[in-house]
Amino acid sequence: MATLRSTSVVVLAAGLSRRYGASNKLLASFGGKPLAMHIAQTLADLPFSRRIAVCAEDDLRLADLFIERGFEIARNANPERGQASSLSIGVRTAARTGPEAIVICLADMPFVPASVVKSLVRMIGKADAAGIVATAGVHACVAGPPAIFARAHFQSLMSLEGDMGARALLRAARILPVPDECLADFDTRQDFTT
């Protein structure tokens, strides 16, 4: 059965922020610190076997912020290839040390509480989880990150392509319902003010 200590976490932080504008939204200030540091701090406080942030190869400033919080950096030289490229890089990096499961989080989701991440890890060992547990807002009801994948799914995650991420795999996920506001992601400048 997976525990936090036998699980790795991967934060996808190499997106192009196209809807935000010319600058990197993950470095934009929110609540007194860069947006990505909210989820980074939440995860840094949990005893994962490894913490990995996938950053664009040239994004040294963001990488340094993750390193300061105890993360290893996996570099994505081609983030324009879509979210699946970052997912594949992160899972490949994490899988090298044989974790029982990998939690996938997005760096632009500042309100995910530690309790949700802990619940994902607890649920992955249940027989009906199909080796995948994903969060879904209680009103939105769409499976998505944060999500956890058992070892049996690592190869599938590493072979993904495009910008759809793991959506096809998430169709088989057991769902952890959480308040919609916990899953808010920031895509535009307006998201920082609402």
Short mmCIF file of C-alpha atoms in Angstrom, two decimals:
data_model
loop_
_atom_site.label_atom_id
_atom_site.label_comp_id
_atom_site.label_asym_id
_atom_site.label_seq_id
_atom_site.Cartn_x
_atom_site.Cartn_y
_atom_site.Cartn_z
CA MET A 1 0.00 0.00 0.00
CA ALA A 2 1.31 3.44 -0.93
CA THR A 3 2.29 5.90 1.77
CA LEU A 4 3.64 9.41 1.46
CA ARG A 5 7.15 8.06 2.05
CA SER A 6 6.80 5.51 -0.78
CA THR A 7 5.23 8.03 -3.18
CA SER A 8 6.86 10.69 -5.34
CA VAL A 9 5.22 13.95 -6.35
CA VAL A 10 5.65 15.72 -9.68
CA VAL A 11 4.66 19.35 -10.21
CA LEU A 12 4.13 20.40 -13.82
CA ALA A 13 5.58 23.91 -14.11
CA ALA A 14 6.75 24.20 -17.73
CA GLY A 15 3.59 25.58 -19.33
CA LEU A 16 3.76 28.47 -21.76
CA SER A 17 1.17 30.67 -20.00
CA ARG A 18 -0.31 31.70 -23.37
CA ARG A 19 -3.56 33.02 -21.89
CA TYR A 20 -1.70 35.00 -19.24
CA GLY A 21 0.49 37.04 -21.55
CA ALA A 22 4.18 37.51 -22.24
CA SER A 23 5.48 36.87 -18.71
CA ASN A 24 5.45 33.62 -16.75
CA LYS A 25 2.30 33.46 -14.64
CA LEU A 26 3.96 31.04 -12.22
CA LEU A 27 6.31 33.84 -11.14
CA ALA A 28 3.51 36.41 -10.82
CA SER A 29 2.80 37.48 -7.26
CA PHE A 30 -0.27 36.04 -5.57
CA GLY A 31 -0.80 36.34 -1.85
CA GLY A 32 2.66 37.79 -1.38
CA LYS A 33 4.66 35.12 -3.20
CA PRO A 34 5.04 33.68 -6.70
CA LEU A 35 1.97 31.67 -7.72
CA ALA A 36 3.83 28.36 -8.08
CA MET A 37 5.23 28.59 -4.56
CA HIS A 38 1.81 27.98 -3.02
CA ILE A 39 1.61 24.35 -4.19
CA ALA A 40 5.38 23.99 -3.75
CA GLN A 41 5.13 24.88 -0.06
CA THR A 42 2.14 22.61 0.48
CA LEU A 43 4.06 19.67 -0.99
CA ALA A 44 7.37 20.55 0.68
CA ASP A 45 5.68 20.11 4.05
CA LEU A 46 4.75 16.47 3.24
CA PRO A 47 7.23 13.55 3.56
CA PHE A 48 7.25 12.35 -0.06
CA SER A 49 10.09 10.08 -1.17
CA ARG A 50 10.92 12.64 -3.88
CA ARG A 51 9.62 16.03 -4.99
CA ILE A 52 10.18 16.86 -8.65
CA ALA A 53 9.24 20.04 -10.52
CA VAL A 54 9.23 19.96 -14.30
CA CYS A 55 10.35 23.40 -15.49
CA ALA A 56 11.12 24.78 -18.93
CA GLU A 57 14.82 24.35 -19.63
CA ASP A 58 15.45 28.11 -19.74
CA ASP A 59 13.35 29.01 -16.68
CA LEU A 60 16.16 29.21 -14.15
CA ARG A 61 14.37 31.59 -11.79
CA LEU A 62 11.39 29.27 -11.33
CA ALA A 63 13.66 26.24 -11.01
CA ASP A 64 15.66 27.99 -8.26
CA LEU A 65 12.49 28.72 -6.31
CA PHE A 66 11.52 25.05 -6.40
CA ILE A 67 15.04 23.98 -5.43
CA GLU A 68 14.87 26.29 -2.39
CA ARG A 69 11.84 24.27 -1.26
CA GLY A 70 13.52 20.89 -1.60
CA PHE A 71 12.51 19.92 -5.14
CA GLU A 72 14.62 18.26 -7.79
CA ILE A 73 14.29 19.84 -11.23
CA ALA A 74 13.50 17.93 -14.39
CA ARG A 75 14.04 20.12 -17.45
CA ASN A 76 11.65 20.24 -20.37
CA ALA A 77 13.54 21.45 -23.45
CA ASN A 78 10.34 21.48 -25.54
CA PRO A 79 7.40 22.71 -23.46
CA GLU A 80 5.64 23.80 -26.66
CA ARG A 81 5.00 20.08 -27.26
CA GLY A 82 2.27 20.25 -24.63
CA GLN A 83 1.51 19.18 -21.11
CA ALA A 84 2.06 15.50 -21.93
CA SER A 85 5.74 16.19 -22.60
CA SER A 86 6.17 17.57 -19.08
CA LEU A 87 4.14 14.74 -17.63
CA SER A 88 6.30 12.17 -19.39
CA ILE A 89 9.54 13.84 -18.25
CA GLY A 90 8.34 14.09 -14.65
CA VAL A 91 7.13 10.51 -14.44
CA ARG A 92 10.28 9.17 -16.12
CA THR A 93 12.41 11.07 -13.58
CA ALA A 94 10.34 9.90 -10.60
CA ALA A 95 10.09 6.29 -11.78
CA ARG A 96 13.87 5.81 -11.71
CA THR A 97 13.77 5.21 -7.96
CA GLY A 98 10.75 2.87 -8.00
CA PRO A 99 8.01 4.67 -6.07
CA GLU A 100 4.77 2.80 -5.46
CA ALA A 101 2.81 5.77 -6.84
CA ILE A 102 3.26 9.26 -8.24
CA VAL A 103 1.09 12.28 -7.42
CA ILE A 104 0.75 14.77 -10.27
CA CYS A 105 0.03 18.42 -9.43
CA LEU A 106 -0.11 21.59 -11.49
CA ALA A 107 1.91 24.61 -10.44
CA ASP A 108 -0.94 27.02 -11.20
CA MET A 109 -3.30 25.58 -8.55
CA PRO A 110 -2.52 27.53 -5.36
CA PHE A 111 -5.44 26.39 -3.20
CA VAL A 112 -4.86 22.62 -3.09
CA PRO A 113 -4.60 21.73 0.61
CA ALA A 114 -2.31 19.08 2.04
CA SER A 115 -5.38 17.16 3.22
CA VAL A 116 -6.43 16.53 -0.39
CA VAL A 117 -2.98 15.25 -1.33
CA LYS A 118 -2.94 12.97 1.73
CA SER A 119 -6.39 11.63 0.81
CA LEU A 120 -5.21 10.77 -2.71
CA VAL A 121 -2.35 8.71 -1.28
CA ARG A 122 -4.67 6.93 1.18
CA MET A 123 -7.17 6.10 -1.56
CA ILE A 124 -4.72 4.68 -4.12
CA GLY A 125 -4.41 1.42 -2.17
CA LYS A 126 -8.12 0.63 -2.26
CA ALA A 127 -9.15 -2.20 -4.57
CA ASP A 128 -11.65 -0.15 -6.54
CA ALA A 129 -9.19 2.64 -7.32
CA ALA A 130 -7.99 0.98 -10.59
CA GLY A 131 -4.59 2.35 -9.72
CA ILE A 132 -5.68 5.93 -10.41
CA VAL A 133 -7.38 8.43 -8.13
CA ALA A 134 -8.19 11.94 -9.33
CA THR A 135 -9.79 14.95 -7.77
CA ALA A 136 -13.00 16.48 -9.05
CA GLY A 137 -14.85 19.53 -7.85
CA VAL A 138 -18.16 18.69 -6.20
CA HIS A 139 -19.97 20.84 -8.77
CA ALA A 140 -17.70 20.54 -11.80
CA CYS A 141 -17.44 16.72 -11.52
CA VAL A 142 -14.52 16.52 -13.99
CA ALA A 143 -11.60 14.27 -13.06
CA GLY A 144 -8.27 16.06 -13.09
CA PRO A 145 -5.20 17.01 -11.11
CA PRO A 146 -4.11 16.62 -8.48
CA ALA A 147 -4.20 12.92 -9.25
CA ILE A 148 -2.23 9.86 -8.21
CA PHE A 149 -1.15 6.95 -10.37
CA ALA A 150 0.04 3.54 -9.20
CA ARG A 151 3.20 2.03 -10.67
CA ALA A 152 1.19 0.00 -13.20
CA HIS A 153 0.39 3.25 -15.06
CA PHE A 154 3.87 4.78 -15.22
CA GLN A 155 4.64 3.41 -18.68
CA SER A 156 1.37 4.78 -20.09
CA LEU A 157 2.12 8.20 -18.58
CA MET A 158 5.62 8.21 -20.06
CA SER A 159 4.28 7.54 -23.57
CA LEU A 160 1.71 10.37 -23.65
CA GLU A 161 1.91 13.09 -26.28
CA GLY A 162 0.18 16.41 -26.94
CA ASP A 163 -1.60 18.89 -24.69
CA MET A 164 -4.30 16.60 -23.32
CA GLY A 165 -2.15 15.32 -20.48
CA ALA A 166 -3.54 12.19 -18.88
CA ARG A 167 -7.22 12.82 -19.61
CA ALA A 168 -7.78 9.44 -21.25
CA LEU A 169 -6.29 7.63 -18.26
CA LEU A 170 -8.32 9.74 -15.84
CA ARG A 171 -11.56 8.32 -17.27
CA ALA A 172 -10.82 5.15 -15.27
CA ALA A 173 -9.98 7.04 -12.07
CA ARG A 174 -11.67 6.71 -8.76
CA ILE A 175 -12.85 10.21 -7.84
CA LEU A 176 -12.02 12.16 -4.72
CA PRO A 177 -14.65 14.94 -4.52
CA VAL A 178 -13.28 18.21 -3.17
CA PRO A 179 -14.63 21.76 -2.90
CA ASP A 180 -14.40 23.44 -6.30
CA GLU A 181 -12.39 26.36 -4.93
CA CYS A 182 -9.56 23.99 -3.93
CA LEU A 183 -9.07 23.15 -7.61
CA ALA A 184 -9.02 26.68 -9.00
CA ASP A 185 -6.27 27.09 -11.55
CA PHE A 186 -4.91 30.41 -12.71
CA ASP A 187 -4.75 30.94 -16.46
CA THR A 188 -5.35 34.66 -17.03
CA ARG A 189 -4.44 37.91 -15.28
CA GLN A 190 -8.07 38.16 -14.13
CA ASP A 191 -7.69 34.96 -12.14
CA PHE A 192 -5.21 36.77 -9.88
CA THR A 193 -7.82 39.38 -8.94
CA THR A 194 -10.97 37.29 -8.44
#
